Amino acid sequence: MMKRRSQAMMLCVLVLSLVTNAAAETLVIPGSGNPEYVLDQLAKAFNSRQKRHQVVIPETIGTAGAVRAVTDGTATLARVGRPLKEAELAGGVLYCPLGRDPVVFVGGAGVSVGTVTMDQMLDIYTGKLTNWRELGGNPGTIRAIGREVTDASRQAIGRGVAVFADLKLHEGVKVVHLDSQMIELLDRFPNSVGFLNRSALSAAKTKLVYITLDSMGLNVETLESGRYPFWIEFGLIYKERTLTEAGREFLDFVNSPEGKDILRMHGVMPVASMHVTTRAGQ
């Protein structure tokens, strides 16, 4: 009798172990490079607080790639660098905004200029200003780094300064396609200048220099009031019917006070409620 009970208990433990392991999930969240760094920080915090699920933030495949992944079912949760368009929300795709992240101009570690006018910044990108000495800084050739016209950061600046969106960049401007490439060049060249959403810049290995435009200050007040005009909104997308338990738990964590504190710590202004989702037609 004792032997049968022992065997039954061992069987129960084995079944329970199999059920627990079956419920565990590695949740891969592909998509845009804009929220990549801050979502990686959220994933690390989530992973350290529970051991059943693991969230992985891979290298960027872009917002378009995120939409494709959720639409065709290769991903249950993905990240986007902007609110979705009406056509992208078709087929039951839901968009959960995470927050607004200011887009800033930033120089390499050797840049000694802290404030310029927008006209001067335009002159840098059109090749009219080529040395930091012309802006009152230490002598050094300006290495300008730009993005393609479809980039979310460039479009954000273009919403505030329309000419920047379609500006014909000087041939000397190095145009990159990934946030990681922008950061790599800012790190490599001390006299460089570029632009990117602020949370992504946390991945830099050198101490970058924030460049203020005119008297435009960047702080919580100016971002909340809308006086700081350059920002992107990023979020997560999924389909309700295919969202897994790990996905729901990660969404809950991001929306928790701890998750929002992590967003704020990296300069992102969280939305009032991340779970206000958007469907096509709503």
Tab-separated table of C-alpha atoms in Angstrom:
chain	number	residue	atom	x	y	z
A	1	MET	CA	0.000	0.000	0.000
A	2	MET	CA	2.770	2.429	0.927
A	3	LYS	CA	4.571	1.602	-2.277
A	4	ARG	CA	1.444	2.368	-4.342
A	5	ARG	CA	0.984	5.709	-2.565
A	6	SER	CA	4.613	6.601	-3.181
A	7	GLN	CA	4.273	5.772	-6.865
A	8	ALA	CA	1.057	7.803	-7.081
A	9	MET	CA	2.735	10.785	-5.462
A	10	MET	CA	5.689	10.540	-7.853
A	11	LEU	CA	3.257	10.384	-10.778
A	12	CYS	CA	1.442	13.491	-9.511
A	13	VAL	CA	4.740	15.368	-9.189
A	14	LEU	CA	5.737	14.324	-12.716
A	15	VAL	CA	2.383	15.415	-14.188
A	16	LEU	CA	2.548	18.728	-12.328
A	17	SER	CA	6.080	19.275	-13.604
A	18	LEU	CA	5.033	18.575	-17.180
A	19	VAL	CA	2.066	20.938	-16.917
A	20	THR	CA	4.247	23.702	-15.453
A	21	ASN	CA	6.894	23.273	-18.135
A	22	ALA	CA	4.241	23.256	-20.849
A	23	ALA	CA	2.911	26.586	-19.605
A	24	ALA	CA	6.365	28.203	-19.641
A	25	GLU	CA	7.078	30.374	-22.671
A	26	THR	CA	9.901	32.235	-24.365
A	27	LEU	CA	8.167	35.350	-25.665
A	28	VAL	CA	10.029	36.980	-28.562
A	29	ILE	CA	8.875	40.564	-29.285
A	30	PRO	CA	10.152	41.677	-32.728
A	31	GLY	CA	9.734	45.075	-34.352
A	32	SER	CA	10.882	48.686	-34.332
A	33	GLY	CA	14.277	49.883	-33.186
A	34	ASN	CA	12.878	52.989	-31.451
A	35	PRO	CA	11.594	51.225	-28.313
A	36	GLU	CA	14.190	48.435	-28.505
A	37	TYR	CA	16.460	49.591	-25.672
A	38	VAL	CA	13.782	50.542	-23.157
A	39	LEU	CA	11.776	47.364	-23.875
A	40	ASP	CA	14.934	45.346	-23.337
A	41	GLN	CA	15.253	46.982	-19.913
A	42	LEU	CA	11.608	46.148	-19.172
A	43	ALA	CA	12.166	42.563	-20.326
A	44	LYS	CA	15.190	42.154	-18.043
A	45	ALA	CA	13.199	43.433	-15.071
A	46	PHE	CA	10.260	41.144	-15.912
A	47	ASN	CA	12.528	38.123	-16.361
A	48	SER	CA	14.257	38.729	-13.026
A	49	ARG	CA	10.955	38.846	-11.091
A	50	GLN	CA	9.554	35.535	-12.314
A	51	LYS	CA	11.216	32.454	-13.753
A	52	ARG	CA	8.396	30.797	-15.696
A	53	HIS	CA	8.475	33.011	-18.799
A	54	GLN	CA	11.364	34.685	-20.569
A	55	VAL	CA	10.889	37.785	-22.736
A	56	VAL	CA	13.404	38.351	-25.539
A	57	ILE	CA	13.825	41.627	-27.480
A	58	PRO	CA	15.667	40.830	-30.741
A	59	GLU	CA	17.317	43.310	-33.119
A	60	THR	CA	14.990	45.522	-35.103
A	61	ILE	CA	12.999	44.448	-38.142
A	62	GLY	CA	11.113	47.763	-38.247
A	63	THR	CA	7.496	48.683	-37.614
A	64	ALA	CA	6.421	47.199	-40.958
A	65	GLY	CA	8.079	43.929	-39.953
A	66	ALA	CA	6.230	43.986	-36.625
A	67	VAL	CA	2.868	44.413	-38.357
A	68	ARG	CA	3.631	41.547	-40.744
A	69	ALA	CA	4.713	39.275	-37.886
A	70	VAL	CA	1.495	39.795	-35.914
A	71	THR	CA	-0.716	39.678	-38.997
A	72	ASP	CA	0.703	36.389	-40.283
A	73	GLY	CA	0.924	34.859	-36.813
A	74	THR	CA	4.703	34.465	-36.555
A	75	ALA	CA	4.640	36.694	-33.455
A	76	THR	CA	1.950	37.066	-30.803
A	77	LEU	CA	3.297	40.393	-29.520
A	78	ALA	CA	5.425	42.937	-31.419
A	79	ARG	CA	6.776	46.464	-30.955
A	80	VAL	CA	6.129	49.499	-33.169
A	81	GLY	CA	7.724	52.945	-33.330
A	82	ARG	CA	4.504	54.828	-34.113
A	83	PRO	CA	0.721	54.490	-33.853
A	84	LEU	CA	-0.610	52.193	-36.542
A	85	LYS	CA	-2.450	53.401	-39.612
A	86	GLU	CA	-6.035	52.380	-40.297
A	87	ALA	CA	-5.061	49.728	-42.840
A	88	GLU	CA	-2.497	48.225	-40.449
A	89	LEU	CA	-5.156	47.772	-37.766
A	90	ALA	CA	-7.230	45.494	-39.997
A	91	GLY	CA	-7.773	41.867	-39.132
A	92	GLY	CA	-8.107	42.343	-35.394
A	93	VAL	CA	-4.693	43.908	-34.688
A	94	LEU	CA	-4.709	45.962	-31.477
A	95	TYR	CA	-2.322	48.803	-30.634
A	96	CYS	CA	-1.276	49.538	-27.043
A	97	PRO	CA	0.639	52.819	-26.658
A	98	LEU	CA	3.508	52.682	-24.171
A	99	GLY	CA	4.496	56.333	-24.050
A	100	ARG	CA	6.015	59.351	-25.729
A	101	ASP	CA	9.760	59.609	-26.150
A	102	PRO	CA	11.365	62.967	-27.044
A	103	VAL	CA	13.547	63.114	-30.146
A	104	VAL	CA	16.729	65.062	-29.465
A	105	PHE	CA	19.755	66.325	-31.331
A	106	VAL	CA	22.934	65.044	-29.770
A	107	GLY	CA	26.660	65.429	-30.312
A	108	GLY	CA	29.597	63.143	-29.741
A	109	ALA	CA	31.674	63.326	-26.578
A	110	GLY	CA	33.968	65.992	-28.053
A	111	VAL	CA	31.260	68.504	-28.974
A	112	SER	CA	31.463	71.659	-26.848
A	113	VAL	CA	28.381	73.411	-28.278
A	114	GLY	CA	25.271	73.035	-26.129
A	115	THR	CA	22.794	75.329	-27.896
A	116	VAL	CA	22.164	76.152	-31.563
A	117	THR	CA	19.303	77.632	-33.541
A	118	MET	CA	17.160	75.467	-35.788
A	119	ASP	CA	18.448	77.429	-38.780
A	120	GLN	CA	21.999	76.545	-37.779
A	121	MET	CA	21.062	72.886	-37.481
A	122	LEU	CA	19.546	73.030	-40.959
A	123	ASP	CA	22.788	74.612	-42.202
A	124	ILE	CA	24.755	71.720	-40.709
A	125	TYR	CA	22.663	69.163	-42.579
A	126	THR	CA	22.813	71.085	-45.860
A	127	GLY	CA	26.584	71.565	-45.645
A	128	LYS	CA	26.658	75.324	-45.018
A	129	LEU	CA	28.214	74.897	-41.563
A	130	THR	CA	31.075	72.419	-41.438
A	131	ASN	CA	33.146	73.242	-38.338
A	132	TRP	CA	32.108	73.542	-34.682
A	133	ARG	CA	34.254	76.684	-34.477
A	134	GLU	CA	31.630	78.471	-36.598
A	135	LEU	CA	29.121	77.819	-33.797
A	136	GLY	CA	31.377	79.044	-30.994
A	137	GLY	CA	32.732	75.628	-30.064
A	138	ASN	CA	36.134	74.028	-30.127
A	139	PRO	CA	37.544	73.620	-33.649
A	140	GLY	CA	36.634	70.372	-35.338
A	141	THR	CA	34.986	69.165	-38.517
A	142	ILE	CA	31.295	68.443	-37.995
A	143	ARG	CA	30.392	64.862	-38.860
A	144	ALA	CA	26.632	64.999	-39.444
A	145	ILE	CA	24.652	61.758	-39.286
A	146	GLY	CA	21.183	61.627	-40.821
A	147	ARG	CA	18.286	59.234	-41.395
A	148	GLU	CA	16.108	58.420	-44.379
A	149	VAL	CA	12.894	60.420	-44.828
A	150	THR	CA	10.736	57.516	-43.603
A	151	ASP	CA	12.522	57.307	-40.239
A	152	ALA	CA	10.243	57.968	-37.257
A	153	SER	CA	12.728	60.327	-35.569
A	154	ARG	CA	13.154	62.419	-38.700
A	155	GLN	CA	9.398	62.541	-39.240
A	156	ALA	CA	8.946	63.674	-35.634
A	157	ILE	CA	11.277	66.620	-36.206
A	158	GLY	CA	9.524	67.289	-39.506
A	159	ARG	CA	6.181	67.664	-37.712
A	160	GLY	CA	7.642	70.576	-35.778
A	161	VAL	CA	9.864	71.977	-38.540
A	162	ALA	CA	8.297	71.020	-41.862
A	163	VAL	CA	11.375	71.733	-43.973
A	164	PHE	CA	13.390	69.093	-42.106
A	165	ALA	CA	11.161	66.214	-43.222
A	166	ASP	CA	12.092	66.498	-46.915
A	167	LEU	CA	15.394	68.321	-46.508
A	168	LYS	CA	17.974	67.459	-49.170
A	169	LEU	CA	20.904	66.381	-47.057
A	170	HIS	CA	24.428	67.385	-48.046
A	171	GLU	CA	26.445	64.622	-49.689
A	172	GLY	CA	28.807	64.687	-46.720
A	173	VAL	CA	26.027	63.625	-44.330
A	174	LYS	CA	26.231	59.936	-43.417
A	175	VAL	CA	22.726	58.456	-43.683
A	176	VAL	CA	22.103	55.376	-41.541
A	177	HIS	CA	19.092	53.079	-41.417
A	178	LEU	CA	19.229	51.684	-37.885
A	179	ASP	CA	19.289	53.301	-34.449
A	180	SER	CA	22.239	51.103	-33.530
A	181	GLN	CA	24.199	52.500	-36.479
A	182	MET	CA	23.441	56.066	-35.368
A	183	ILE	CA	24.685	55.307	-31.848
A	184	GLU	CA	27.770	53.507	-33.145
A	185	LEU	CA	28.845	56.550	-35.184
A	186	LEU	CA	28.093	58.991	-32.357
A	187	ASP	CA	30.305	56.862	-30.123
A	188	ARG	CA	33.055	56.533	-32.714
A	189	PHE	CA	33.346	60.178	-33.803
A	190	PRO	CA	33.612	62.768	-30.979
A	191	ASN	CA	32.735	65.656	-33.341
A	192	SER	CA	29.614	64.017	-34.735
A	193	VAL	CA	26.002	65.171	-34.510
A	194	GLY	CA	22.812	63.190	-34.983
A	195	PHE	CA	19.254	62.799	-33.722
A	196	LEU	CA	17.310	60.004	-32.091
A	197	ASN	CA	14.624	59.316	-29.507
A	198	ARG	CA	16.169	59.841	-26.095
A	199	SER	CA	15.629	56.394	-24.557
A	200	ALA	CA	17.528	54.721	-27.414
A	201	LEU	CA	20.585	56.847	-26.614
A	202	SER	CA	20.976	55.019	-23.306
A	203	ALA	CA	22.753	52.317	-25.295
A	204	ALA	CA	25.653	54.679	-26.078
A	205	LYS	CA	29.057	53.736	-24.655
A	206	THR	CA	30.393	57.299	-24.512
A	207	LYS	CA	29.019	60.396	-22.826
A	208	LEU	CA	27.009	62.117	-25.534
A	209	VAL	CA	26.184	65.845	-25.504
A	210	TYR	CA	22.559	66.965	-25.747
A	211	ILE	CA	22.154	69.965	-28.034
A	212	THR	CA	19.322	72.342	-27.186
A	213	LEU	CA	17.578	74.106	-30.050
A	214	ASP	CA	17.293	77.839	-29.360
A	215	SER	CA	15.841	78.242	-25.855
A	216	MET	CA	13.719	75.103	-26.188
A	217	GLY	CA	14.107	73.216	-22.937
A	218	LEU	CA	13.388	69.526	-22.588
A	219	ASN	CA	11.832	68.408	-19.315
A	220	VAL	CA	8.658	66.773	-17.990
A	221	GLU	CA	6.710	70.038	-18.101
A	222	THR	CA	7.543	70.946	-21.697
A	223	LEU	CA	6.865	67.392	-22.894
A	224	GLU	CA	3.524	67.074	-21.068
A	225	SER	CA	2.331	70.497	-22.180
A	226	GLY	CA	3.286	69.904	-25.790
A	227	ARG	CA	5.734	72.805	-25.859
A	228	TYR	CA	8.532	70.442	-26.798
A	229	PRO	CA	7.483	69.554	-30.343
A	230	PHE	CA	9.716	66.627	-31.282
A	231	TRP	CA	8.616	63.239	-29.975
A	232	ILE	CA	7.595	59.775	-31.073
A	233	GLU	CA	4.954	57.505	-29.595
A	234	PHE	CA	5.685	53.807	-29.549
A	235	GLY	CA	3.754	50.793	-28.404
A	236	LEU	CA	3.004	47.092	-28.604
A	237	ILE	CA	0.645	45.308	-31.007
A	238	TYR	CA	-1.100	41.954	-30.875
A	239	LYS	CA	-4.297	40.082	-31.684
A	240	GLU	CA	-6.575	39.346	-28.749
A	241	ARG	CA	-7.333	35.790	-29.830
A	242	THR	CA	-3.661	34.799	-30.174
A	243	LEU	CA	-2.101	36.653	-27.243
A	244	THR	CA	-0.466	34.123	-24.920
A	245	GLU	CA	-0.359	34.063	-21.141
A	246	ALA	CA	3.233	35.321	-21.192
A	247	GLY	CA	2.176	38.211	-23.429
A	248	ARG	CA	-0.630	39.194	-21.068
A	249	GLU	CA	1.647	39.013	-18.039
A	250	PHE	CA	4.276	41.158	-19.764
A	251	LEU	CA	1.652	43.736	-20.759
A	252	ASP	CA	0.465	43.844	-17.152
A	253	PHE	CA	4.048	44.340	-15.948
A	254	VAL	CA	4.720	47.188	-18.389
A	255	ASN	CA	1.488	48.830	-17.243
A	256	SER	CA	2.331	48.400	-13.544
A	257	PRO	CA	3.810	51.200	-11.396
A	258	GLU	CA	7.204	49.491	-11.624
A	259	GLY	CA	7.012	49.242	-15.401
A	260	LYS	CA	6.040	52.882	-15.757
A	261	ASP	CA	8.869	53.886	-13.436
A	262	ILE	CA	11.314	52.112	-15.763
A	263	LEU	CA	9.867	54.017	-18.718
A	264	ARG	CA	10.210	57.328	-16.873
A	265	MET	CA	13.748	56.481	-15.783
A	266	HIS	CA	14.725	56.334	-19.456
A	267	GLY	CA	12.949	59.558	-20.360
A	268	VAL	CA	9.717	58.085	-21.728
A	269	MET	CA	6.435	59.676	-20.662
A	270	PRO	CA	3.996	56.762	-20.083
A	271	VAL	CA	0.436	57.030	-21.336
A	272	ALA	CA	-2.302	57.264	-18.729
A	273	SER	CA	-3.450	53.699	-19.409
A	274	MET	CA	-1.575	51.369	-21.711
A	275	HIS	CA	-4.561	49.064	-22.035
A	276	VAL	CA	-6.617	51.615	-23.957
A	277	THR	CA	-6.359	49.651	-27.187
A	278	THR	CA	-7.258	50.706	-30.692
A	279	ARG	CA	-9.093	48.757	-33.373
A	280	ALA	CA	-9.694	49.653	-36.975
A	281	GLY	CA	-12.733	51.863	-37.190
A	282	GLN	CA	-12.620	52.986	-33.542
